[in-house]
Coordinates of C-alpha atoms in Angstrom, one line a residue:
M612 CA 40.2 -38.3 -42.1
G613 CA 39.4 -36.2 -45.2
H614 CA 38.5 -32.6 -44.6
E615 CA 38.1 -33.1 -40.9
A616 CA 41.9 -33.4 -40.6
A617 CA 41.7 -29.5 -40.4
L618 CA 40.0 -30.1 -37.0
G619 CA 42.6 -32.6 -35.8
A620 CA 43.3 -30.5 -32.7
Y621 CA 39.6 -30.5 -31.7
T622 CA 37.4 -33.0 -29.8
R623 CA 34.2 -33.8 -31.6
F624 CA 30.9 -34.5 -29.8
D625 CA 27.2 -34.5 -30.7
F626 CA 25.0 -32.2 -28.9
T627 CA 21.2 -32.8 -28.7
H628 CA 18.5 -30.4 -27.5
E629 CA 14.7 -30.9 -28.0
G630 CA 15.2 -33.2 -30.9
R631 CA 17.9 -31.3 -32.7
T632 CA 21.4 -32.8 -33.0
F633 CA 24.5 -31.2 -34.5
P634 CA 28.2 -32.1 -34.2
V635 CA 30.3 -29.7 -32.1
Y636 CA 34.1 -29.3 -32.2
R637 CA 35.8 -28.2 -29.0
R638 CA 39.3 -26.9 -28.2
G639 CA 41.1 -25.0 -25.5
A640 CA 40.7 -24.2 -21.8
G641 CA 39.0 -21.4 -19.9
P642 CA 35.7 -19.7 -20.3
A643 CA 33.6 -20.7 -23.4
V644 CA 33.1 -19.0 -26.7
V645 CA 30.6 -20.4 -29.3
V646 CA 32.0 -19.8 -32.8
M647 CA 29.2 -20.1 -35.4
H648 CA 30.5 -20.6 -38.9
E649 CA 29.5 -18.7 -42.0
M650 CA 28.3 -20.1 -45.4
P651 CA 29.3 -22.7 -46.6
G652 CA 30.4 -24.4 -43.4
L653 CA 33.1 -24.8 -40.8
H654 CA 35.9 -24.1 -43.2
P655 CA 39.6 -23.7 -42.5
Q656 CA 39.5 -19.9 -42.1
V657 CA 36.7 -20.2 -39.5
I658 CA 38.8 -22.8 -37.7
R659 CA 41.8 -20.4 -37.9
F660 CA 39.8 -17.8 -36.0
A661 CA 38.7 -20.4 -33.4
D662 CA 42.3 -21.5 -33.0
R663 CA 43.2 -17.9 -32.1
V664 CA 40.4 -17.6 -29.6
A665 CA 41.6 -20.8 -27.9
A666 CA 45.2 -19.6 -27.9
A667 CA 44.0 -16.5 -26.0
G668 CA 42.9 -18.6 -23.1
M669 CA 39.3 -19.7 -23.9
T670 CA 37.5 -22.9 -24.8
V671 CA 36.0 -22.7 -28.3
F672 CA 32.8 -24.6 -29.2
C673 CA 32.3 -24.8 -33.0
P674 CA 29.0 -26.3 -34.0
S675 CA 28.7 -27.6 -37.6
L676 CA 25.2 -26.5 -38.6
F677 CA 25.6 -27.1 -42.4
G678 CA 28.3 -28.0 -44.9
K679 CA 31.2 -30.4 -44.5
P680 CA 33.5 -29.7 -41.5
G681 CA 37.0 -28.7 -42.5
K682 CA 36.2 -28.5 -46.2
P683 CA 37.9 -25.5 -47.9
V684 CA 35.6 -22.8 -49.3
D685 CA 35.1 -22.1 -52.9
R686 CA 32.3 -20.7 -55.1
A687 CA 30.8 -24.0 -56.2
Y688 CA 30.7 -25.4 -52.6
T689 CA 29.2 -22.1 -51.3
T690 CA 26.5 -22.1 -54.0
A691 CA 25.6 -25.8 -53.4
T692 CA 25.4 -25.4 -49.6
M693 CA 23.3 -22.3 -49.9
V694 CA 20.7 -24.1 -52.0
G695 CA 20.6 -26.9 -49.5
V696 CA 20.2 -24.6 -46.5
L697 CA 17.3 -22.8 -48.1
C698 CA 15.4 -26.0 -47.8
M699 CA 16.2 -26.3 -44.1
R700 CA 13.1 -24.3 -43.1
R701 CA 12.8 -26.3 -39.8
E702 CA 16.0 -24.8 -38.6
F703 CA 16.6 -21.4 -40.4
L704 CA 14.3 -18.5 -41.2
V705 CA 16.0 -17.2 -44.2
W706 CA 13.5 -14.6 -45.3
R707 CA 11.7 -13.6 -42.1
G708 CA 13.1 -10.8 -40.0
D709 CA 10.5 -10.7 -37.2
R710 CA 11.9 -13.5 -35.0
S711 CA 15.0 -15.6 -34.6
S712 CA 15.6 -18.9 -36.4
P713 CA 14.5 -22.1 -34.5
V714 CA 18.1 -23.3 -34.4
V715 CA 18.9 -20.5 -32.0
D716 CA 17.1 -22.5 -29.2
W717 CA 19.7 -25.2 -29.7
L718 CA 22.5 -22.7 -29.7
R719 CA 21.2 -21.2 -26.4
A720 CA 21.2 -24.7 -24.9
L721 CA 24.8 -25.3 -26.1
A722 CA 25.9 -22.0 -24.5
R723 CA 24.3 -23.0 -21.2
Q724 CA 26.1 -26.4 -21.2
A725 CA 29.4 -24.7 -22.2
H726 CA 29.1 -22.2 -19.4
A727 CA 28.3 -24.9 -16.8
E728 CA 31.4 -26.9 -17.9
C729 CA 33.9 -24.0 -18.4
G730 CA 32.9 -21.4 -15.9
G731 CA 33.8 -17.8 -16.1
R732 CA 31.4 -14.8 -16.0
G733 CA 29.6 -16.2 -19.0
V734 CA 29.9 -17.3 -22.7
G735 CA 31.1 -15.4 -25.7
A736 CA 29.3 -16.0 -29.0
V737 CA 30.2 -14.9 -32.6
G738 CA 28.0 -15.5 -35.6
M739 CA 29.2 -15.0 -39.2
C740 CA 27.2 -14.2 -42.3
F741 CA 24.2 -16.6 -42.3
T742 CA 24.6 -17.1 -38.5
G743 CA 25.7 -13.5 -37.9
G744 CA 22.7 -12.3 -36.0
F745 CA 22.2 -15.5 -34.0
A746 CA 24.6 -14.2 -31.2
L747 CA 22.2 -11.4 -30.4
A748 CA 19.2 -13.7 -30.1
M749 CA 21.3 -16.0 -27.9
M750 CA 21.5 -13.2 -25.4
T751 CA 18.0 -14.0 -24.1
D752 CA 19.8 -16.8 -22.3
P753 CA 21.7 -15.5 -19.2
S754 CA 24.8 -17.5 -20.0
V755 CA 25.7 -15.3 -23.0
V756 CA 27.5 -12.1 -22.1
A757 CA 29.6 -11.3 -25.1
P758 CA 27.8 -11.3 -28.5
V759 CA 29.6 -10.5 -31.7
L760 CA 27.7 -10.1 -35.0
S761 CA 30.0 -10.5 -38.0
Q762 CA 28.5 -9.5 -41.3
P763 CA 24.9 -10.5 -40.1
S764 CA 23.2 -11.4 -43.4
L765 CA 19.7 -12.7 -42.4
P766 CA 17.1 -12.1 -43.4
V767 CA 18.1 -12.2 -47.1
G768 CA 16.3 -11.1 -50.2
R769 CA 15.2 -7.7 -48.9
K770 CA 17.2 -4.9 -50.4
G771 CA 18.1 -2.3 -47.7
S772 CA 16.1 -4.2 -45.1
P773 CA 16.3 -2.8 -41.6
T774 CA 15.2 -6.0 -40.0
I775 CA 17.6 -7.9 -37.7
G776 CA 16.1 -11.3 -37.2
V777 CA 14.9 -11.1 -33.7
S778 CA 11.4 -10.7 -32.2
R779 CA 10.3 -7.7 -30.3
E780 CA 10.2 -9.8 -27.1
E781 CA 13.8 -11.1 -27.7
L782 CA 15.0 -7.6 -28.4
S783 CA 13.4 -6.3 -25.2
C784 CA 15.1 -9.0 -23.2
V785 CA 18.5 -8.2 -24.8
K786 CA 18.1 -4.4 -24.1
G787 CA 17.2 -5.1 -20.5
R788 CA 20.3 -7.3 -20.0
L789 CA 22.6 -4.8 -21.7
A790 CA 21.5 -2.1 -19.2
A791 CA 21.1 -4.2 -16.1
E792 CA 24.4 -6.1 -16.5
D793 CA 26.5 -3.4 -18.2
L794 CA 27.0 -5.5 -21.3
S795 CA 27.5 -4.6 -25.0
V796 CA 27.4 -5.9 -28.5
I797 CA 30.0 -5.7 -31.3
G798 CA 28.9 -5.7 -35.0
L799 CA 31.3 -6.0 -37.9
R800 CA 30.9 -5.4 -41.6
F801 CA 32.4 -4.0 -44.8
R802 CA 30.5 -0.8 -45.7
S803 CA 30.0 -1.9 -49.3
D804 CA 28.5 -5.3 -48.4
K805 CA 25.0 -5.5 -49.9
L806 CA 24.2 -8.5 -47.7
V807 CA 24.5 -6.3 -44.7
P808 CA 22.6 -3.2 -45.6
D809 CA 23.2 0.2 -43.9
A810 CA 19.7 0.1 -42.6
R811 CA 20.4 -3.1 -40.6
F812 CA 23.3 -1.4 -38.7
E813 CA 21.1 1.7 -38.2
T814 CA 18.6 -0.6 -36.5
Y815 CA 21.3 -1.9 -34.2
R816 CA 22.3 1.7 -33.4
R817 CA 18.8 2.9 -32.8
E818 CA 17.7 -0.1 -30.7
L819 CA 21.0 -0.7 -28.7
G820 CA 22.3 2.8 -28.5
D821 CA 25.8 3.2 -27.1
R822 CA 25.7 -0.5 -26.1
F823 CA 26.4 -1.3 -29.8
E824 CA 30.0 -1.0 -31.0
A825 CA 30.1 -0.9 -34.8
I826 CA 33.3 -1.8 -36.6
E827 CA 32.8 -0.9 -40.3
L828 CA 35.6 -1.4 -42.9
D829 CA 36.4 -0.2 -46.3
D830 CA 37.0 -2.5 -49.3
A831 CA 40.7 -1.5 -49.4
D832 CA 41.0 -3.2 -45.9
A833 CA 40.0 -6.6 -47.3
A834 CA 42.3 -9.4 -48.3
P835 CA 41.6 -10.7 -51.9
A836 CA 39.1 -13.5 -52.1
F837 CA 36.7 -15.0 -54.7
I838 CA 33.8 -12.9 -53.4
P839 CA 33.5 -9.2 -52.8
P840 CA 34.5 -7.9 -49.3
H841 CA 32.2 -9.7 -46.8
S842 CA 33.9 -12.1 -44.4
V843 CA 35.6 -9.8 -41.9
L844 CA 37.1 -12.5 -39.6
T845 CA 37.9 -15.1 -42.2
L846 CA 38.2 -14.9 -46.0
H847 CA 38.9 -11.1 -46.1
L848 CA 41.1 -10.9 -43.0
R849 CA 44.5 -9.4 -43.6
E850 CA 47.3 -10.2 -41.1
D851 CA 47.8 -6.5 -40.6
G852 CA 45.7 -3.3 -40.8
P853 CA 42.1 -2.7 -39.9
T854 CA 40.7 -6.2 -40.3
K855 CA 43.5 -7.6 -38.1
A856 CA 42.7 -4.9 -35.5
A857 CA 39.0 -6.0 -35.7
E858 CA 39.9 -9.6 -35.0
Q859 CA 42.1 -8.5 -32.1
R860 CA 39.3 -6.3 -30.7
V861 CA 36.8 -9.3 -30.9
I862 CA 39.2 -11.6 -29.0
A863 CA 39.9 -9.0 -26.4
F864 CA 36.2 -8.4 -26.0
F865 CA 35.7 -12.1 -25.3
R866 CA 38.5 -12.1 -22.8
E867 CA 37.2 -9.1 -21.0
R868 CA 33.5 -10.1 -20.8
T869 CA 34.1 -13.8 -19.9
N870 CA 36.8 -13.1 -17.4
A871 CA 39.3 -15.3 -19.3

């Protein structure tokens, strides 16, 4: 089975929408949560987080958008995957911050199907790193009621950029839903993380107001890893302290909002 042995407790299926097809790994019972992996792929620490969401009474849907499902993360694998993803311009807008990436349409469709199959008030969604901002753009679909933005790193290459990777129309829709449906958004990051500039979180605060719950962590809170503090829910998660509290807050948020 190779690296996919790490996903042995999951059921795999291919999901297609408007010509795009990606594999999805599913586990659990109860309302749905879409767990979008970080760079370089659906690695074991992302799977660990998904396992914990499933154990809390929800059905996790883990799409594999790039990388090799189940493969452990290291520096060489991350670098090679990043180079490959930069060429996937049909799916990801790496540099542009004025609208969401095309793959978000596919993710919205996956959320709709997951909600239809699993019920509950709606669907939770968490993006990490490269996919970090996708959960906000997914809120333009009524099925998504609990978006979590963990170290949202797109667009890249703009030092201190305030852009958040959604269009004005998408943002207007999100803000309308937050107010009309009494919803909220969680954002997580390490304060020192250059991939998630201060200005980006200030944009979330300005645009979303008290509907945005920011969880910002210090470097001392991070577990050791081969990269500086970045991956709140995975590589840099400690099993106690502020990062563990952040993980527990996210899982509780999903339970509350989806009616798990």
